[in-house]
GROMACS .gro file of C-alpha atoms in nm:
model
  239
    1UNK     CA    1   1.546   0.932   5.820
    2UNK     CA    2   1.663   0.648   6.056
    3UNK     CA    3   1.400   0.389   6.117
    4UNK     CA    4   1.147   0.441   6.375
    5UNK     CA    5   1.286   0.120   6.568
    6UNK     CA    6   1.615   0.324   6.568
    7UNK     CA    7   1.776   0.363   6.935
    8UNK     CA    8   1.744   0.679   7.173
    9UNK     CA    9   2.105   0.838   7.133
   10UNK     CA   10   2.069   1.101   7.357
   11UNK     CA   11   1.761   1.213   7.560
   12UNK     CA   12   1.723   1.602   7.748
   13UNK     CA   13   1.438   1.666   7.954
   14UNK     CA   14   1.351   1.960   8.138
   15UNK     CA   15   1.691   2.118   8.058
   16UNK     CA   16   1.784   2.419   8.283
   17UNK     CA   17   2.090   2.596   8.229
   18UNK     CA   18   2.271   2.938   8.378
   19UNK     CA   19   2.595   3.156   8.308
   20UNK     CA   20   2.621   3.342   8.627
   21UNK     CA   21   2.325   3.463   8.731
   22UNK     CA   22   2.150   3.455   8.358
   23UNK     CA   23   1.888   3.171   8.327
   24UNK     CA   24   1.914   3.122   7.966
   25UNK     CA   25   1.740   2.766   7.866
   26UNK     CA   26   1.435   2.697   8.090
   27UNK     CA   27   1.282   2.321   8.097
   28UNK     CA   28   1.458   2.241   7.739
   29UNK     CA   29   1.381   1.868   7.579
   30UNK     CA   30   1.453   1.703   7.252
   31UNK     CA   31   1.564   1.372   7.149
   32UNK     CA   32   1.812   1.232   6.940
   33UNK     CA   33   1.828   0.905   6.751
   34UNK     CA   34   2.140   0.730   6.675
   35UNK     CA   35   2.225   0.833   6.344
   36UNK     CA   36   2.028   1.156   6.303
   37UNK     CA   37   2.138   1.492   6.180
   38UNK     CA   38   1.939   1.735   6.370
   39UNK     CA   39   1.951   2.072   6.382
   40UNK     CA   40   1.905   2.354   6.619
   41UNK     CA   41   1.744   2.705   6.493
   42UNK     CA   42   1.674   3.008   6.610
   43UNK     CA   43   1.711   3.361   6.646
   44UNK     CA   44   2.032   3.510   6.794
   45UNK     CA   45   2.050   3.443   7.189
   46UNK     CA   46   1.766   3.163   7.185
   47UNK     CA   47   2.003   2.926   7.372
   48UNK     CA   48   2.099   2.729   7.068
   49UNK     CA   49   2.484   2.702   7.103
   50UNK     CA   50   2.419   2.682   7.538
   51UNK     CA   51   2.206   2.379   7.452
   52UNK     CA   52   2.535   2.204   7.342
   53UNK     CA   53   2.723   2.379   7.578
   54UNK     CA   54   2.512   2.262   7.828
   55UNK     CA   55   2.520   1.911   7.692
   56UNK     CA   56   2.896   1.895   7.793
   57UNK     CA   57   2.896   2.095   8.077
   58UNK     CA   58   3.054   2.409   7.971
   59UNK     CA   59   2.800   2.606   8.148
   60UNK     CA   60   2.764   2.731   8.515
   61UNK     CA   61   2.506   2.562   8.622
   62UNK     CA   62   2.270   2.280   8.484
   63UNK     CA   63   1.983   2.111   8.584
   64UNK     CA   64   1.783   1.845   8.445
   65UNK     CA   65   1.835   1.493   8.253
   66UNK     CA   66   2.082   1.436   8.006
   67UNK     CA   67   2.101   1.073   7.933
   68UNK     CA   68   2.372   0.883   7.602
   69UNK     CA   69   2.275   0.553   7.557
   70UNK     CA   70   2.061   0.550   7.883
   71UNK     CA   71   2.352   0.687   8.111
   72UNK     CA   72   2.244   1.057   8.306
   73UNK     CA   73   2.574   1.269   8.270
   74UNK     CA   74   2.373   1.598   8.426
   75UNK     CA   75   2.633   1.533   8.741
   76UNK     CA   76   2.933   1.456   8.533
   77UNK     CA   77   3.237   1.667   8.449
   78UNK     CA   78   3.356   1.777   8.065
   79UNK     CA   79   3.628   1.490   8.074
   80UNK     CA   80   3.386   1.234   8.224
   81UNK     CA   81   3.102   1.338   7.941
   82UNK     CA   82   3.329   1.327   7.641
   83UNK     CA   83   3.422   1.004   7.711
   84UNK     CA   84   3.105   0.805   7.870
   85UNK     CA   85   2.864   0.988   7.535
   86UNK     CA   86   3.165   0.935   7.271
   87UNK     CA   87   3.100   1.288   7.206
   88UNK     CA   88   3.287   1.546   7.019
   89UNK     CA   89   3.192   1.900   6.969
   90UNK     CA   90   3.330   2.168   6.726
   91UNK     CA   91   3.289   2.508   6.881
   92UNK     CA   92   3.193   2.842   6.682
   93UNK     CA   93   3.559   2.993   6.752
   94UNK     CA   94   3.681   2.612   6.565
   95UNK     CA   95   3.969   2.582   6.892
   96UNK     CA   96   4.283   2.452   6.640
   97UNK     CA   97   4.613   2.511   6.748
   98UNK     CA   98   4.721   2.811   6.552
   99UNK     CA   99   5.092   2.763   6.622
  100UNK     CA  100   5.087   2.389   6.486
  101UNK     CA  101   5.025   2.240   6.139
  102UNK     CA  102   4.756   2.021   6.032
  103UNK     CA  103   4.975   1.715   6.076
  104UNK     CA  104   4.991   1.834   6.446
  105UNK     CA  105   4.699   1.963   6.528
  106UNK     CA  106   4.567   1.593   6.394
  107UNK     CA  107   4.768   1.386   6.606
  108UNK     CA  108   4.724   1.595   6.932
  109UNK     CA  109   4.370   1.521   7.015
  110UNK     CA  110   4.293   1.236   7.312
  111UNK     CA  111   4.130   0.883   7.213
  112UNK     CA  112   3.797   0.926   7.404
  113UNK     CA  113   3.714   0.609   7.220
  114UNK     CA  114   3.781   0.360   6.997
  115UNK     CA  115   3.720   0.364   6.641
  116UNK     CA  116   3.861   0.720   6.594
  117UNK     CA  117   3.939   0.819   6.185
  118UNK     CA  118   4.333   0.721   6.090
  119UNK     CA  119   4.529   1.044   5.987
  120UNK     CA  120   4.491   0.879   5.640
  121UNK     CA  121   4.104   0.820   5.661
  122UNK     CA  122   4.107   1.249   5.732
  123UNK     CA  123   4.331   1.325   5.439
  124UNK     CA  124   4.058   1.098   5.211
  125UNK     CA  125   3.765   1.281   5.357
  126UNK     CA  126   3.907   1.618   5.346
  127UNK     CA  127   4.188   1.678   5.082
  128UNK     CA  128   4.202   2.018   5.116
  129UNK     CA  129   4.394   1.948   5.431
  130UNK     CA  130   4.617   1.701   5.271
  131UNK     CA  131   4.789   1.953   5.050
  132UNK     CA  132   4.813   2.156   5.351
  133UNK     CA  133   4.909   1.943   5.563
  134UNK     CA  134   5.290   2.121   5.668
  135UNK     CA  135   5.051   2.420   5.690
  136UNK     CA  136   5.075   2.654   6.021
  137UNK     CA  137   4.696   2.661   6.170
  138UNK     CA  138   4.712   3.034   6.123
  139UNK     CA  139   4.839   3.062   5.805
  140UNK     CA  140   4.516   2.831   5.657
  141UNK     CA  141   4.179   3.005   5.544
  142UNK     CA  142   3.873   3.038   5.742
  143UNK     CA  143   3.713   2.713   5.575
  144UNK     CA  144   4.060   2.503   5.554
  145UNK     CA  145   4.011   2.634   5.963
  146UNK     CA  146   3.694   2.450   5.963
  147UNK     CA  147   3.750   2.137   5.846
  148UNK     CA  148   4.055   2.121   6.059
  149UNK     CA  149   3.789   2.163   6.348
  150UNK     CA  150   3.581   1.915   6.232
  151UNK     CA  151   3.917   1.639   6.149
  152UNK     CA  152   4.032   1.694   6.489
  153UNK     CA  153   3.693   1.528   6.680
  154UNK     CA  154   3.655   1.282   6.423
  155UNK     CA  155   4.014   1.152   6.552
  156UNK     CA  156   3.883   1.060   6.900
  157UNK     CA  157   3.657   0.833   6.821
  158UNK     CA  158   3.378   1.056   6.908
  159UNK     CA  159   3.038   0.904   6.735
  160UNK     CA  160   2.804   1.207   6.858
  161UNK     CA  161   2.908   1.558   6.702
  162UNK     CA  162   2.807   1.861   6.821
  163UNK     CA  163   2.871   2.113   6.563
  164UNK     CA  164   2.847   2.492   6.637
  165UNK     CA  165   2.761   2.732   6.327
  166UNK     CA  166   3.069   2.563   6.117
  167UNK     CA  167   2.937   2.770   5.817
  168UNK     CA  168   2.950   3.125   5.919
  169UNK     CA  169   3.137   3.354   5.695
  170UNK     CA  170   3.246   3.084   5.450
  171UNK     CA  171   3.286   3.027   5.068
  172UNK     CA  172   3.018   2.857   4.850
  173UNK     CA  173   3.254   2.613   4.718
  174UNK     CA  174   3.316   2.602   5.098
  175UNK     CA  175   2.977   2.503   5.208
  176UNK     CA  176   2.947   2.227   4.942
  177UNK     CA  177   3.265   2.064   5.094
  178UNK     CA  178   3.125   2.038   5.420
  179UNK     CA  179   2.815   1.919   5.309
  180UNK     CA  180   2.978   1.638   5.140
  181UNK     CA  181   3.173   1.560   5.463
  182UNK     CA  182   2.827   1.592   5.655
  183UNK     CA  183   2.712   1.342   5.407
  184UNK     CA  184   2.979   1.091   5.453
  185UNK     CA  185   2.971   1.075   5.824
  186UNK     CA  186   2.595   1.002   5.832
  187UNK     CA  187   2.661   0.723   5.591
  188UNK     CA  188   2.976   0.566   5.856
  189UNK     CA  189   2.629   0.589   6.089
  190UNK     CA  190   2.747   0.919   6.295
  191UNK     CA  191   2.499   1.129   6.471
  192UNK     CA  192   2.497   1.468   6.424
  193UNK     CA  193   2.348   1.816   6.587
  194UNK     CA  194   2.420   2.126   6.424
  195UNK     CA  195   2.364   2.478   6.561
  196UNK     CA  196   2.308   2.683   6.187
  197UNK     CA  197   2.238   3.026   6.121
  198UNK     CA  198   2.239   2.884   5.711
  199UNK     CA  199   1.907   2.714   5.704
  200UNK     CA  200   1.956   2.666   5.291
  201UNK     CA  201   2.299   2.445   5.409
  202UNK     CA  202   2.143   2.287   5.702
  203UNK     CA  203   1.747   2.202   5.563
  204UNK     CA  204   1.885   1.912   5.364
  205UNK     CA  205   2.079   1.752   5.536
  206UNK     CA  206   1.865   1.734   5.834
  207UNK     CA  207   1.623   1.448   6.000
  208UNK     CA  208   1.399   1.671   6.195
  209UNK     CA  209   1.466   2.051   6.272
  210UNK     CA  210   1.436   2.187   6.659
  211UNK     CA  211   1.335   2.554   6.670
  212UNK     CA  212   1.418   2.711   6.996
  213UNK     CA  213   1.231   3.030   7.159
  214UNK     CA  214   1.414   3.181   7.503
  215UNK     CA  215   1.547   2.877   7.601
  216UNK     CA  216   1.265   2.643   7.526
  217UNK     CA  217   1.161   2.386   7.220
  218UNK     CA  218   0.875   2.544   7.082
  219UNK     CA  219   0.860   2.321   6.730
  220UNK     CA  220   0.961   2.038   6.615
  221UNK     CA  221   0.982   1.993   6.197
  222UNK     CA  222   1.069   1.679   6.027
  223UNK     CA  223   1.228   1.683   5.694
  224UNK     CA  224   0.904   1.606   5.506
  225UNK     CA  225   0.713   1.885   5.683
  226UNK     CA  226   0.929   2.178   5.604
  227UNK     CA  227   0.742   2.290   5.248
  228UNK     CA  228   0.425   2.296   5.452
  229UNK     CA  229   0.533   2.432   5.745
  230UNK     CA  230   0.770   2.685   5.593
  231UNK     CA  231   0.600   3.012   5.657
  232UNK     CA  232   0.512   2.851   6.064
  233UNK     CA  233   0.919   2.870   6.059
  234UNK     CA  234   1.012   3.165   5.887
  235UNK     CA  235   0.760   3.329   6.130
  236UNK     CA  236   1.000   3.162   6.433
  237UNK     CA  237   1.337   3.292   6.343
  238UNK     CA  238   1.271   3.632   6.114
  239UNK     CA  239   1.459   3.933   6.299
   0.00000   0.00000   0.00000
């Protein structure tokens, strides 16, 4: 847990957000610290992966506050966001360049910042993708997929990640690569929010937990409250 004295990262308030003519988060807020993991449950369709969306501006319409370091960015575009938050977000369908190997697909990405990971510091975190490294995109597996995903922001010098459901339908020995890489990049002092269905992956690596109910924050959970408030929570997101 980062101390209390720890510096507002990012700050939503009253967080509106549409695709078309569907309303789908209504008034959201949470906060951030710099150097969190947080992560972001709920049932299927709660607005949990728009939240992020909305974040960056992938969304229709927004309305609200979204403030990085004390900047607003509600009235920014995608380009404008990435760069002014230092933000980089990993999106459920991963987005690597299936045509290209990993080599490529590493060196492609823009500098949004400075202080992205060297092509070396990748092939240290994740050596998986090292020994495939004159690998096609397509011809990897789902989780070699993943990290790929995840290498690719961490070469842009991105220092907020946004990760969307990066464990769905992978391995065990999988799972306990990426939480070693979670691991690692809260230690280099990145802050992390992760949309997860896997609640046994995500509960421990997580500061505080935000459970989300039709587009709203309805609890709040820190680490150190989960064994008490366990059955509040499986109550929120059973089917």
């Amino acid at each position: 847990m980062p101390p209390e004295n720890a510096g507002e990262l990012l700050k939503i308030e009253n967080l509106h957000a549409w695709y078309g003519e569907s309303h789908i988060l209504h008034g959201l807020e949470l906060t951030v610290h710099e150097g969190e993991v947080i992560t972001l449950l709920g049932r299927n369709g709660s607005g949990r992966s728009t939240t992020l969306k909305a974040i960056l501006g992938l969304v229709g319409k927004r309305t609200g506050s979204i403030r990085v370091n004390g900047t607003e960015l509600i009235n920014l575009p995608t380009h404008q966001i990435a760069r002014v938050g230092k933000l980089g977000y990993c999106p459920e369908e991963r987005g690597i360049y299936a045509s290209l190997n990993v080599d490529e697909n590493l060196v492609l990405p823009p500098v949004i910042a400075e202080g992205g990971l060297s092509v070396d510091e990748i092939y240290q975190m994740f050596p998986n993708l090292k020994e495939r490294r004159k690998s096609q995109g397509s011809k990897l597996s789902g989780g070699e997929q993943q990290m790929l995903a995840i290498a690719r922001i961490l070469r842009t010098g991105a220092t907020l990640l946004l990760l969307d459901e990066i464990t769905e339908g992978l391995a065990p020995v999988i799972l306990k690569s990426l939480d070693d890489v979670i691991r690692k990049l809260r230690a280099r002092g990145f802050t992390i929010i992760l949309v997860e269905q896997n609640f046994r992956f995500a509960a421990p690596l997580a500061d505080r937990h935000y459970v989300i109910e039709h587009g709203r924050v309805v609890e709040q959970i820190a680490a150190d409250e989960l064994d008490a408030k366990q059955d509040q929570l499986n109550r929120h997101l059973s089917v």
